[in-house]
PDB file of C-alpha atoms in Angstrom:
ATOM      1  CA  MET A 259     -52.572-144.388-117.540  1.00 96.00           C
ATOM      2  CA  ILE A 260     -55.575-144.691-119.890  1.00 98.00           C
ATOM      3  CA  LEU A 261     -58.957-144.996-118.190  1.00 98.00           C
ATOM      4  CA  THR A 262     -61.784-146.603-120.177  1.00 98.00           C
ATOM      5  CA  VAL A 263     -65.384-146.090-119.085  1.00 98.00           C
ATOM      6  CA  THR A 264     -68.199-148.573-119.773  1.00 98.00           C
ATOM      7  CA  LEU A 265     -71.387-147.341-118.150  1.00 98.00           C
ATOM      8  CA  ASN A 266     -73.478-150.125-119.694  1.00 97.00           C
ATOM      9  CA  ALA A 267     -71.094-153.079-119.361  1.00 97.00           C
ATOM     10  CA  ALA A 268     -72.298-156.424-120.691  1.00 96.00           C
ATOM     11  CA  LEU A 269     -71.618-160.101-120.514  1.00 97.00           C
ATOM     12  CA  ASP A 270     -71.178-161.011-124.179  1.00 95.00           C
ATOM     13  CA  VAL A 271     -72.490-164.451-125.116  1.00 95.00           C
ATOM     14  CA  THR A 272     -71.787-165.794-128.613  1.00 94.00           C
ATOM     15  CA  TYR A 273     -73.442-168.828-130.204  1.00 94.00           C
ATOM     16  CA  GLU A 274     -71.890-170.395-133.291  1.00 94.00           C
ATOM     17  CA  VAL A 275     -74.423-172.131-135.551  1.00 94.00           C
ATOM     18  CA  ASP A 276     -74.269-173.586-139.052  1.00 92.00           C
ATOM     19  CA  GLY A 277     -77.059-171.359-140.303  1.00 90.00           C
ATOM     20  CA  LEU A 278     -79.602-168.975-138.791  1.00 90.00           C
ATOM     21  CA  VAL A 279     -83.161-169.789-139.881  1.00 90.00           C
ATOM     22  CA  PRO A 280     -86.085-167.807-138.406  1.00 88.00           C
ATOM     23  CA  ASN A 281     -88.857-169.734-136.655  1.00 90.00           C
ATOM     24  CA  SER A 282     -86.766-172.893-136.239  1.00 92.00           C
ATOM     25  CA  SER A 283     -84.558-174.682-133.702  1.00 93.00           C
ATOM     26  CA  HIS A 284     -80.776-174.548-133.948  1.00 93.00           C
ATOM     27  CA  ARG A 285     -77.987-176.751-132.687  1.00 94.00           C
ATOM     28  CA  VAL A 286     -75.214-174.601-131.230  1.00 95.00           C
ATOM     29  CA  ARG A 287     -71.709-175.727-132.226  1.00 94.00           C
ATOM     30  CA  ALA A 288     -69.811-173.570-129.726  1.00 95.00           C
ATOM     31  CA  VAL A 289     -70.514-171.037-126.972  1.00 95.00           C
ATOM     32  CA  HIS A 290     -68.205-168.150-126.016  1.00 94.00           C
ATOM     33  CA  GLN A 291     -68.701-165.841-123.067  1.00 94.00           C
ATOM     34  CA  ARG A 292     -66.676-162.870-121.875  1.00 95.00           C
ATOM     35  CA  ALA A 293     -66.863-159.321-120.527  1.00 96.00           C
ATOM     36  CA  GLY A 294     -68.025-156.789-123.082  1.00 94.00           C
ATOM     37  CA  GLY A 295     -69.153-153.268-123.716  1.00 94.00           C
ATOM     38  CA  LYS A 296     -67.272-150.772-125.870  1.00 95.00           C
ATOM     39  CA  GLY A 297     -64.988-149.460-123.136  1.00 96.00           C
ATOM     40  CA  VAL A 298     -64.059-153.005-122.131  1.00 97.00           C
ATOM     41  CA  ASN A 299     -63.257-153.832-125.756  1.00 96.00           C
ATOM     42  CA  VAL A 300     -61.053-150.735-126.012  1.00 97.00           C
ATOM     43  CA  ALA A 301     -59.227-151.800-122.861  1.00 97.00           C
ATOM     44  CA  ARG A 302     -58.542-155.269-124.289  1.00 96.00           C
ATOM     45  CA  VAL A 303     -56.833-153.750-127.323  1.00 96.00           C
ATOM     46  CA  LEU A 304     -54.822-151.355-125.165  1.00 97.00           C
ATOM     47  CA  ALA A 305     -53.745-154.184-122.873  1.00 96.00           C
ATOM     48  CA  ALA A 306     -52.653-156.198-125.916  1.00 95.00           C
ATOM     49  CA  LEU A 307     -50.514-153.179-126.891  1.00 93.00           C
ATOM     50  CA  ASP A 308     -48.932-153.221-123.397  1.00 93.00           C
ATOM     51  CA  ALA A 309     -50.483-149.843-122.557  1.00 95.00           C
ATOM     52  CA  GLU A 310     -51.228-149.067-118.922  1.00 96.00           C
ATOM     53  CA  VAL A 311     -55.019-149.230-118.774  1.00 98.00           C
ATOM     54  CA  LEU A 312     -57.746-149.342-116.139  1.00 98.00           C
ATOM     55  CA  VAL A 313     -61.403-150.242-116.727  1.00 98.00           C
ATOM     56  CA  THR A 314     -64.213-148.568-114.850  1.00 98.00           C
ATOM     57  CA  GLY A 315     -67.971-148.339-115.212  1.00 98.00           C
ATOM     58  CA  LEU A 316     -71.092-149.744-113.594  1.00 98.00           C
ATOM     59  CA  ILE A 317     -71.820-153.429-112.911  1.00 97.00           C
ATOM     60  CA  GLY A 318     -74.235-155.404-110.733  1.00 97.00           C
ATOM     61  CA  GLY A 319     -75.715-158.834-110.048  1.00 96.00           C
ATOM     62  CA  GLY A 320     -74.454-162.210-111.227  1.00 96.00           C
ATOM     63  CA  ALA A 321     -73.631-160.993-114.729  1.00 96.00           C
ATOM     64  CA  GLY A 322     -71.658-158.111-113.210  1.00 96.00           C
ATOM     65  CA  ALA A 323     -69.625-160.544-111.108  1.00 97.00           C
ATOM     66  CA  GLU A 324     -68.858-162.601-114.220  1.00 97.00           C
ATOM     67  CA  ILE A 325     -67.719-159.448-116.027  1.00 97.00           C
ATOM     68  CA  ALA A 326     -65.310-158.607-113.221  1.00 97.00           C
ATOM     69  CA  ASP A 327     -64.050-162.205-113.009  1.00 97.00           C
ATOM     70  CA  ASP A 328     -63.394-162.381-116.749  1.00 97.00           C
ATOM     71  CA  LEU A 329     -61.338-159.179-116.713  1.00 97.00           C
ATOM     72  CA  SER A 330     -59.385-160.463-113.730  1.00 97.00           C
ATOM     73  CA  ARG A 331     -58.573-163.703-115.554  1.00 96.00           C
ATOM     74  CA  ALA A 332     -57.464-161.663-118.571  1.00 96.00           C
ATOM     75  CA  GLY A 333     -55.112-159.618-116.394  1.00 96.00           C
ATOM     76  CA  ILE A 334     -56.923-156.331-117.129  1.00 97.00           C
ATOM     77  CA  PRO A 335     -57.248-154.174-113.987  1.00 97.00           C
ATOM     78  CA  ALA A 336     -60.687-152.760-113.208  1.00 98.00           C
ATOM     79  CA  ARG A 337     -62.461-150.670-110.559  1.00 98.00           C
ATOM     80  CA  PHE A 338     -66.204-150.676-111.118  1.00 98.00           C
ATOM     81  CA  GLY A 339     -68.978-148.821-109.365  1.00 97.00           C
ATOM     82  CA  ALA A 340     -71.605-151.168-107.908  1.00 97.00           C
ATOM     83  CA  ILE A 341     -75.296-150.916-108.784  1.00 97.00           C
ATOM     84  CA  GLU A 342     -78.326-152.784-107.468  1.00 97.00           C
ATOM     85  CA  GLY A 343     -79.534-154.005-110.870  1.00 97.00           C
ATOM     86  CA  THR A 344     -78.070-156.872-112.868  1.00 97.00           C
ATOM     87  CA  SER A 345     -75.710-156.054-115.730  1.00 97.00           C
ATOM     88  CA  ARG A 346     -77.029-156.795-119.181  1.00 96.00           C
ATOM     89  CA  ARG A 347     -76.120-159.587-121.565  1.00 95.00           C
ATOM     90  CA  THR A 348     -75.631-159.358-125.296  1.00 93.00           C
ATOM     91  CA  VAL A 349     -76.277-162.403-127.462  1.00 94.00           C
ATOM     92  CA  THR A 350     -74.512-162.762-130.802  1.00 91.00           C
ATOM     93  CA  ILE A 351     -75.399-165.541-133.227  1.00 93.00           C
ATOM     94  CA  VAL A 352     -72.636-166.254-135.716  1.00 90.00           C
ATOM     95  CA  SER A 353     -73.433-168.159-138.882  1.00 88.00           C
ATOM     96  CA  GLY A 354     -70.973-166.586-141.265  1.00 80.00           C
ATOM     97  CA  ASP A 355     -72.561-163.195-140.596  1.00 81.00           C
ATOM     98  CA  ALA A 356     -73.368-162.026-137.082  1.00 84.00           C
ATOM     99  CA  THR A 357     -76.815-161.276-135.615  1.00 89.00           C
ATOM    100  CA  VAL A 358     -76.646-159.328-132.339  1.00 89.00           C
ATOM    101  CA  PHE A 359     -79.269-158.891-129.607  1.00 93.00           C
ATOM    102  CA  ASN A 360     -78.481-156.072-127.139  1.00 91.00           C
ATOM    103  CA  GLU A 361     -80.340-155.890-123.845  1.00 92.00           C
ATOM    104  CA  PRO A 362     -81.041-152.331-122.618  1.00 92.00           C
ATOM    105  CA  GLY A 363     -79.221-152.740-119.314  1.00 93.00           C
ATOM    106  CA  PRO A 364     -80.241-152.129-115.688  1.00 96.00           C
ATOM    107  CA  ALA A 365     -81.688-148.854-114.433  1.00 97.00           C
ATOM    108  CA  VAL A 366     -79.171-146.683-112.573  1.00 98.00           C
ATOM    109  CA  THR A 367     -80.393-144.592-109.649  1.00 98.00           C
ATOM    110  CA  ALA A 368     -79.391-140.995-108.925  1.00 97.00           C
ATOM    111  CA  GLU A 369     -77.474-142.119-105.819  1.00 98.00           C
ATOM    112  CA  GLU A 370     -75.577-144.787-107.779  1.00 98.00           C
ATOM    113  CA  TRP A 371     -74.615-142.177-110.364  1.00 98.00           C
ATOM    114  CA  ARG A 372     -73.485-139.730-107.676  1.00 98.00           C
ATOM    115  CA  ARG A 373     -71.260-142.398-106.114  1.00 98.00           C
ATOM    116  CA  PHE A 374     -69.794-143.355-109.482  1.00 98.00           C
ATOM    117  CA  ARG A 375     -68.908-139.757-110.343  1.00 98.00           C
ATOM    118  CA  GLY A 376     -66.960-139.588-107.091  1.00 97.00           C
ATOM    119  CA  LEU A 377     -65.067-142.764-108.018  1.00 98.00           C
ATOM    120  CA  PHE A 378     -64.520-141.472-111.549  1.00 98.00           C
ATOM    121  CA  ARG A 379     -62.998-138.188-110.389  1.00 98.00           C
ATOM    122  CA  GLU A 380     -60.672-140.125-108.097  1.00 97.00           C
ATOM    123  CA  LEU A 381     -59.501-142.375-110.944  1.00 98.00           C
ATOM    124  CA  CYS A 382     -59.041-139.410-113.298  1.00 98.00           C
ATOM    125  CA  ARG A 383     -56.324-137.998-111.047  1.00 96.00           C
ATOM    126  CA  ASP A 384     -54.015-140.795-112.216  1.00 96.00           C
ATOM    127  CA  ALA A 385     -55.207-140.836-115.836  1.00 97.00           C
ATOM    128  CA  ARG A 386     -53.709-138.972-118.774  1.00 97.00           C
ATOM    129  CA  VAL A 387     -56.470-140.083-121.161  1.00 98.00           C
ATOM    130  CA  VAL A 388     -60.095-141.066-120.570  1.00 98.00           C
ATOM    131  CA  VAL A 389     -62.140-143.027-123.125  1.00 98.00           C
ATOM    132  CA  LEU A 390     -65.918-142.591-122.838  1.00 98.00           C
ATOM    133  CA  SER A 391     -67.656-145.055-125.121  1.00 96.00           C
ATOM    134  CA  GLY A 392     -70.831-147.031-125.588  1.00 94.00           C
ATOM    135  CA  SER A 393     -74.501-146.718-124.742  1.00 94.00           C
ATOM    136  CA  LEU A 394     -75.966-145.232-121.574  1.00 96.00           C
ATOM    137  CA  PRO A 395     -78.019-147.491-119.288  1.00 96.00           C
ATOM    138  CA  PRO A 396     -81.590-146.589-118.378  1.00 96.00           C
ATOM    139  CA  GLY A 397     -81.861-144.011-115.630  1.00 96.00           C
ATOM    140  CA  LEU A 398     -78.933-141.854-116.726  1.00 97.00           C
ATOM    141  CA  ALA A 399     -79.538-138.452-118.288  1.00 97.00           C
ATOM    142  CA  PRO A 400     -78.388-138.069-121.907  1.00 97.00           C
ATOM    143  CA  ASP A 401     -75.764-135.525-120.780  1.00 97.00           C
ATOM    144  CA  ALA A 402     -73.963-138.140-118.638  1.00 98.00           C
ATOM    145  CA  TYR A 403     -70.923-138.142-120.934  1.00 98.00           C
ATOM    146  CA  ALA A 404     -70.842-134.343-120.904  1.00 98.00           C
ATOM    147  CA  GLU A 405     -70.658-134.448-117.105  1.00 98.00           C
ATOM    148  CA  LEU A 406     -67.858-137.024-117.151  1.00 98.00           C
ATOM    149  CA  THR A 407     -65.959-135.059-119.796  1.00 98.00           C
ATOM    150  CA  GLU A 408     -66.072-131.963-117.602  1.00 97.00           C
ATOM    151  CA  ASP A 409     -64.946-134.022-114.586  1.00 98.00           C
ATOM    152  CA  ALA A 410     -62.022-135.508-116.514  1.00 98.00           C
ATOM    153  CA  ARG A 411     -60.905-132.150-117.908  1.00 96.00           C
ATOM    154  CA  THR A 412     -61.044-130.650-114.407  1.00 96.00           C
ATOM    155  CA  GLU A 413     -58.601-133.358-113.282  1.00 96.00           C
ATOM    156  CA  GLY A 414     -56.303-132.651-116.241  1.00 96.00           C
ATOM    157  CA  ALA A 415     -57.102-135.711-118.380  1.00 97.00           C
ATOM    158  CA  ARG A 416     -57.661-135.699-122.131  1.00 97.00           C
ATOM    159  CA  VAL A 417     -60.920-137.216-123.369  1.00 98.00           C
ATOM    160  CA  LEU A 418     -61.975-139.361-126.324  1.00 98.00           C
ATOM    161  CA  LEU A 419     -65.737-139.633-126.819  1.00 98.00           C
ATOM    162  CA  ASP A 420     -67.270-142.513-128.799  1.00 97.00           C
ATOM    163  CA  ALA A 421     -71.048-142.375-128.413  1.00 96.00           C
ATOM    164  CA  ASP A 422     -74.299-142.013-130.338  1.00 94.00           C
ATOM    165  CA  HIS A 423     -77.563-140.054-130.377  1.00 94.00           C
ATOM    166  CA  GLU A 424     -78.068-137.450-127.616  1.00 95.00           C
ATOM    167  CA  ALA A 425     -75.120-138.772-125.591  1.00 96.00           C
ATOM    168  CA  LEU A 426     -72.823-137.775-128.457  1.00 96.00           C
ATOM    169  CA  ARG A 427     -74.522-134.478-129.297  1.00 94.00           C
ATOM    170  CA  LEU A 428     -74.548-133.272-125.690  1.00 96.00           C
ATOM    171  CA  GLY A 429     -71.088-134.644-124.956  1.00 96.00           C
ATOM    172  CA  LEU A 430     -69.520-132.598-127.780  1.00 96.00           C
ATOM    173  CA  ALA A 431     -70.339-129.324-126.035  1.00 94.00           C
ATOM    174  CA  ALA A 432     -68.074-130.353-123.127  1.00 96.00           C
ATOM    175  CA  ARG A 433     -65.140-130.146-125.596  1.00 96.00           C
ATOM    176  CA  PRO A 434     -63.572-133.621-125.668  1.00 97.00           C
ATOM    177  CA  ASP A 435     -60.167-133.847-127.362  1.00 97.00           C
ATOM    178  CA  ILE A 436     -61.431-136.330-129.961  1.00 97.00           C
ATOM    179  CA  ALA A 437     -64.938-137.354-131.013  1.00 97.00           C
ATOM    180  CA  LYS A 438     -64.993-140.702-132.844  1.00 97.00           C
ATOM    181  CA  PRO A 439     -68.345-141.451-134.488  1.00 96.00           C
ATOM    182  CA  ASN A 440     -68.837-143.941-137.275  1.00 93.00           C
ATOM    183  CA  ALA A 441     -70.550-142.777-140.467  1.00 93.00           C
ATOM    184  CA  ALA A 442     -74.070-143.630-139.258  1.00 93.00           C
ATOM    185  CA  GLU A 443     -73.521-141.955-135.862  1.00 95.00           C
ATOM    186  CA  LEU A 444     -72.109-138.900-137.619  1.00 95.00           C
ATOM    187  CA  ALA A 445     -75.204-138.607-139.822  1.00 94.00           C
ATOM    188  CA  ARG A 446     -77.491-138.869-136.800  1.00 94.00           C
ATOM    189  CA  ALA A 447     -75.541-136.181-134.923  1.00 93.00           C
ATOM    190  CA  ALA A 448     -74.749-133.743-137.747  1.00 93.00           C
ATOM    191  CA  GLY A 449     -77.402-134.473-140.357  1.00 91.00           C
ATOM    192  CA  PRO A 450     -77.061-135.784-143.910  1.00 89.00           C
ATOM    193  CA  GLY A 451     -74.462-134.681-146.397  1.00 90.00           C
ATOM    194  CA  PRO A 452     -70.845-135.379-147.374  1.00 93.00           C
ATOM    195  CA  VAL A 453     -68.879-136.962-144.537  1.00 94.00           C
ATOM    196  CA  GLU A 454     -66.254-134.220-144.309  1.00 95.00           C
ATOM    197  CA  GLU A 455     -68.859-131.453-144.194  1.00 95.00           C
ATOM    198  CA  ALA A 456     -70.777-133.296-141.473  1.00 95.00           C
ATOM    199  CA  ALA A 457     -67.556-133.858-139.496  1.00 96.00           C
ATOM    200  CA  ARG A 458     -66.800-130.137-139.671  1.00 96.00           C
ATOM    201  CA  ARG A 459     -70.259-129.359-138.316  1.00 95.00           C
ATOM    202  CA  LEU A 460     -69.442-131.620-135.352  1.00 94.00           C
ATOM    203  CA  LEU A 461     -66.045-129.950-134.968  1.00 95.00           C
ATOM    204  CA  ALA A 462     -67.738-126.558-134.655  1.00 95.00           C
ATOM    205  CA  VAL A 463     -69.670-127.744-131.598  1.00 93.00           C
ATOM    206  CA  GLY A 464     -66.577-128.193-129.432  1.00 92.00           C
ATOM    207  CA  PRO A 465     -64.195-131.165-129.898  1.00 96.00           C
ATOM    208  CA  ALA A 466     -60.577-130.490-130.859  1.00 96.00           C
ATOM    209  CA  ALA A 467     -60.699-133.220-133.529  1.00 96.00           C
ATOM    210  CA  VAL A 468     -63.244-135.534-135.158  1.00 97.00           C
ATOM    211  CA  VAL A 469     -62.246-138.964-136.481  1.00 97.00           C
ATOM    212  CA  VAL A 470     -64.919-140.797-138.474  1.00 96.00           C
ATOM    213  CA  SER A 471     -64.656-144.551-138.992  1.00 92.00           C
ATOM    214  CA  ARG A 472     -66.128-145.475-142.370  1.00 90.00           C
ATOM    215  CA  GLY A 473     -65.902-149.271-142.433  1.00 84.00           C
ATOM    216  CA  PRO A 474     -64.033-150.593-145.466  1.00 83.00           C
ATOM    217  CA  ASP A 475     -63.493-147.004-146.679  1.00 85.00           C
ATOM    218  CA  GLY A 476     -61.139-146.312-143.766  1.00 90.00           C
ATOM    219  CA  LEU A 477     -60.957-143.224-141.561  1.00 93.00           C
ATOM    220  CA  LEU A 478     -61.453-139.503-141.986  1.00 95.00           C
ATOM    221  CA  GLY A 479     -59.783-137.192-139.483  1.00 95.00           C
ATOM    222  CA  VAL A 480     -60.810-133.530-139.291  1.00 95.00           C
ATOM    223  CA  THR A 481     -59.114-130.797-137.238  1.00 95.00           C
ATOM    224  CA  PRO A 482     -59.007-127.000-137.507  1.00 94.00           C
ATOM    225  CA  ASP A 483     -55.768-127.453-139.520  1.00 93.00           C
ATOM    226  CA  GLY A 484     -57.188-129.701-142.237  1.00 93.00           C
ATOM    227  CA  SER A 485     -58.444-133.219-142.832  1.00 92.00           C
ATOM    228  CA  TRP A 486     -56.881-136.561-143.692  1.00 92.00           C
ATOM    229  CA  ALA A 487     -58.488-139.593-145.325  1.00 92.00           C
ATOM    230  CA  VAL A 488     -56.835-142.917-144.494  1.00 88.00           C
ATOM    231  CA  ARG A 489     -57.777-145.977-146.532  1.00 87.00           C
ATOM    232  CA  PRO A 490     -56.497-149.553-146.460  1.00 83.00           C
ATOM    233  CA  PRO A 491     -54.699-150.739-149.605  1.00 85.00           C
ATOM    234  CA  ARG A 492     -57.620-153.054-150.332  1.00 82.00           C
ATOM    235  CA  ARG A 493     -61.218-153.241-149.151  1.00 78.00           C
ATOM    236  CA  LEU A 494     -61.794-155.580-146.229  1.00 73.00           C
ATOM    237  CA  SER A 495     -64.795-157.843-145.825  1.00 72.00           C
ATOM    238  CA  GLY A 496     -66.161-159.968-143.021  1.00 69.00           C
ATOM    239  CA  ASN A 497     -67.559-159.386-139.541  1.00 65.00           C
ATOM    240  CA  PRO A 498     -66.466-155.905-138.385  1.00 72.00           C
ATOM    241  CA  THR A 499     -67.252-156.468-134.692  1.00 72.00           C
ATOM    242  CA  GLY A 500     -64.681-154.664-132.562  1.00 80.00           C
ATOM    243  CA  ALA A 501     -63.081-152.686-135.401  1.00 86.00           C
ATOM    244  CA  GLY A 502     -64.380-149.327-134.142  1.00 89.00           C
ATOM    245  CA  ASP A 503     -63.173-150.106-130.624  1.00 94.00           C
ATOM    246  CA  ALA A 504     -59.709-150.870-132.016  1.00 93.00           C
ATOM    247  CA  VAL A 505     -59.756-147.430-133.670  1.00 94.00           C
ATOM    248  CA  ALA A 506     -60.669-145.812-130.344  1.00 96.00           C
ATOM    249  CA  ALA A 507     -57.859-147.705-128.607  1.00 96.00           C
ATOM    250  CA  ALA A 508     -55.266-146.537-131.134  1.00 95.00           C
ATOM    251  CA  LEU A 509     -56.441-142.938-130.885  1.00 96.00           C
ATOM    252  CA  ALA A 510     -56.354-143.079-127.080  1.00 97.00           C
ATOM    253  CA  ARG A 511     -52.824-144.447-127.179  1.00 95.00           C
ATOM    254  CA  ALA A 512     -51.769-141.618-129.501  1.00 93.00           C
ATOM    255  CA  LEU A 513     -53.365-139.052-127.166  1.00 92.00           C
ATOM    256  CA  HIS A 514     -51.494-140.636-124.265  1.00 93.00           C
ATOM    257  CA  SER A 515     -48.075-140.436-125.977  1.00 84.00           C
ATOM    258  CA  PRO A 516     -48.492-138.005-128.882  1.00 69.00           C
ATOM    259  CA  GLY A 517     -44.814-137.179-129.340  1.00 57.00           C
ATOM    260  CA  ARG A 518     -43.318-140.609-128.748  1.00 51.00           C
ATOM    261  CA  SER A 519     -41.950-141.260-132.235  1.00 40.00           C
ATOM    262  CA  THR A 520     -40.885-137.683-133.014  1.00 33.00           C
ATOM    263  CA  GLY A 521     -40.112-136.112-129.660  1.00 34.00           C
ATOM    264  CA  ARG A 522     -42.406-133.210-130.487  1.00 36.00           C
ATOM    265  CA  ALA A 523     -44.671-131.561-127.968  1.00 34.00           C
ATOM    266  CA  PRO A 524     -48.291-132.768-127.737  1.00 39.00           C
ATOM    267  CA  SER A 525     -50.858-130.928-129.848  1.00 44.00           C
ATOM    268  CA  PRO A 526     -54.563-131.740-129.408  1.00 43.00           C
ATOM    269  CA  THR A 527     -55.462-130.291-132.803  1.00 41.00           C
ATOM    270  CA  ARG A 528     -52.787-132.213-134.723  1.00 42.00           C
ATOM    271  CA  PRO A 529     -53.293-135.907-133.963  1.00 40.00           C
ATOM    272  CA  ARG A 530     -50.520-138.079-135.352  1.00 39.00           C
ATOM    273  CA  CYS A 531     -51.346-140.028-138.456  1.00 41.00           C
ATOM    274  CA  ARG A 532     -51.205-143.536-137.047  1.00 38.00           C
ATOM    275  CA  PRO A 533     -54.497-145.165-138.063  1.00 38.00           C
ATOM    276  CA  PRO A 534     -55.292-148.482-136.367  1.00 38.00           C
ATOM    277  CA  PRO A 535     -56.279-151.573-138.304  1.00 38.00           C
ATOM    278  CA  SER A 536     -59.937-152.384-138.786  1.00 36.00           C
ATOM    279  CA  SER A 537     -59.387-156.071-139.292  1.00 35.00           C
ATOM    280  CA  PRO A 538     -62.653-157.902-138.725  1.00 36.00           C
ATOM    281  CA  ARG A 539     -62.853-160.616-136.136  1.00 36.00           C
ATOM    282  CA  SER A 540     -65.495-163.056-135.056  1.00 35.00           C
ATOM    283  CA  PRO A 541     -67.217-162.450-131.720  1.00 36.00           C
ATOM    284  CA  GLY A 542     -65.924-164.710-128.989  1.00 37.00           C
ATOM    285  CA  THR A 543     -62.365-164.743-130.258  1.00 34.00           C
ATOM    286  CA  SER A 544     -59.548-162.978-128.472  1.00 36.00           C
ATOM    287  CA  THR A 545     -58.453-159.543-129.599  1.00 35.00           C
ATOM    288  CA  ARG A 546     -54.934-159.647-131.044  1.00 35.00           C
ATOM    289  CA  PRO A 547     -52.560-156.710-130.762  1.00 35.00           C
ATOM    290  CA  PRO A 548     -53.272-154.498-133.779  1.00 36.00           C
ATOM    291  CA  THR A 549     -50.195-153.720-135.846  1.00 37.00           C
ATOM    292  CA  ALA A 550     -50.042-149.987-136.467  1.00 38.00           C
ATOM    293  CA  PRO A 551     -49.955-149.529-140.229  1.00 39.00           C
ATOM    294  CA  SER A 552     -47.639-146.960-141.681  1.00 34.00           C
ATOM    295  CA  CYS A 553     -48.901-143.850-143.413  1.00 38.00           C
ATOM    296  CA  ARG A 554     -47.953-142.637-146.835  1.00 34.00           C
ATOM    297  CA  ARG A 555     -47.817-138.860-146.505  1.00 34.00           C
ATOM    298  CA  SER A 556     -49.606-136.665-149.020  1.00 33.00           C
ATOM    299  CA  HIS A 557     -49.309-133.009-148.011  1.00 36.00           C
ATOM    300  CA  ALA A 558     -49.623-134.119-144.391  1.00 37.00           C
ATOM    301  CA  PRO A 559     -47.706-132.378-141.597  1.00 36.00           C
ATOM    302  CA  ARG A 560     -44.133-133.514-141.137  1.00 32.00           C
ATOM    303  CA  HIS A 561     -44.811-134.961-137.710  1.00 34.00           C
ATOM    304  CA  ASP A 562     -47.273-137.411-139.298  1.00 37.00           C
ATOM    305  CA  ARG A 563     -44.414-139.447-140.786  1.00 32.00           C
ATOM    306  CA  LEU A 564     -43.631-142.896-139.483  1.00 33.00           C
ATOM    307  CA  ASP A 565     -40.298-144.627-139.628  1.00 38.00           C
ATOM    308  CA  SER A 566     -39.343-146.625-142.691  1.00 33.00           C
ATOM    309  CA  ARG A 567     -39.644-149.958-140.925  1.00 33.00           C
ATOM    310  CA  ARG A 568     -43.371-149.476-140.324  1.00 38.00           C
ATOM    311  CA  ARG A 569     -43.804-148.029-143.808  1.00 35.00           C
ATOM    312  CA  ALA A 570     -42.390-151.213-145.273  1.00 32.00           C
ATOM    313  CA  ARG A 571     -44.594-153.358-143.070  1.00 35.00           C
ATOM    314  CA  ARG A 572     -47.882-152.144-144.508  1.00 37.00           C
ATOM    315  CA  SER A 573     -48.940-149.438-146.929  1.00 33.00           C
ATOM    316  CA  VAL A 574     -51.982-147.319-146.161  1.00 36.00           C
ATOM    317  CA  ARG A 575     -52.774-144.390-148.406  1.00 37.00           C
ATOM    318  CA  VAL A 576     -53.329-141.072-146.655  1.00 39.00           C
ATOM    319  CA  GLN A 577     -54.943-138.263-148.590  1.00 42.00           C
ATOM    320  CA  ARG A 578     -54.881-134.690-147.314  1.00 46.00           C
ATOM    321  CA  HIS A 579     -58.103-132.749-147.824  1.00 48.00           C
ATOM    322  CA  HIS A 580     -58.454-129.000-147.828  1.00 46.00           C
ATOM    323  CA  PRO A 581     -61.685-127.654-146.357  1.00 44.00           C
TER     324      PRO A 581
END
């Protein structure tokens, strides 16, 4: 089972308008509302891939009840920890491009955090992979993800960390199996410079692998054995909302079943080359099952090959780098 954690879950509200003009009134053409937060988004992709997934995190108030109800209607199992405050809302205005307003979220008390860690450790006993992603709500210490990583590893689960700022920097020291920053998050955590050099600085802190999502430039994966750049055959444009969460879902699925296509034993420092799509989608639309693109091998390890059927389906160029 894959356990996704959303400590700052949100009720995502999307307004579609013809054009966004500051200091004016707007007629809304359509309204969409559903459970959100990065861990929830990861779980939606995993569920669409028929992976066994469970959502956990912190919710409270009327918005929290709507989050739980939406996941129930979608058929995605969840066990949340309850908090006294009301879960946040995010408002996205779509007018071709997307403008997003993120509320900070409710304050979490020390007792609420203690209770959640107990629930989390219980859930980890049945999990092979844990995905820790998204922002931390007010009241939690910046090392919250480091604590959860240590809890998950104690219970024998592998961990993927997708965070930012201090939550990422402190979480790396707990040695997650994969850290997945985007290019901006990487720069904030490791400082300026070429992406591969910055990723290797992150790798030295503790994770077994670092995978950087670079928008239309694709992905860069770095392990102690080398690095691999994966690019789509053509640059994509449009609203990238949810693309990074789809990447996290694909990586979590590969961690869960690393030897499925080859029968080889799992290796945390040699993630299989199966990059997920970063097809943009508009907020408020349902997440479709991402089709795993095939990889064209270029000095990549033999176990990174995919079968010819997937190779024919879509061509993605993979370039091996040497540190």
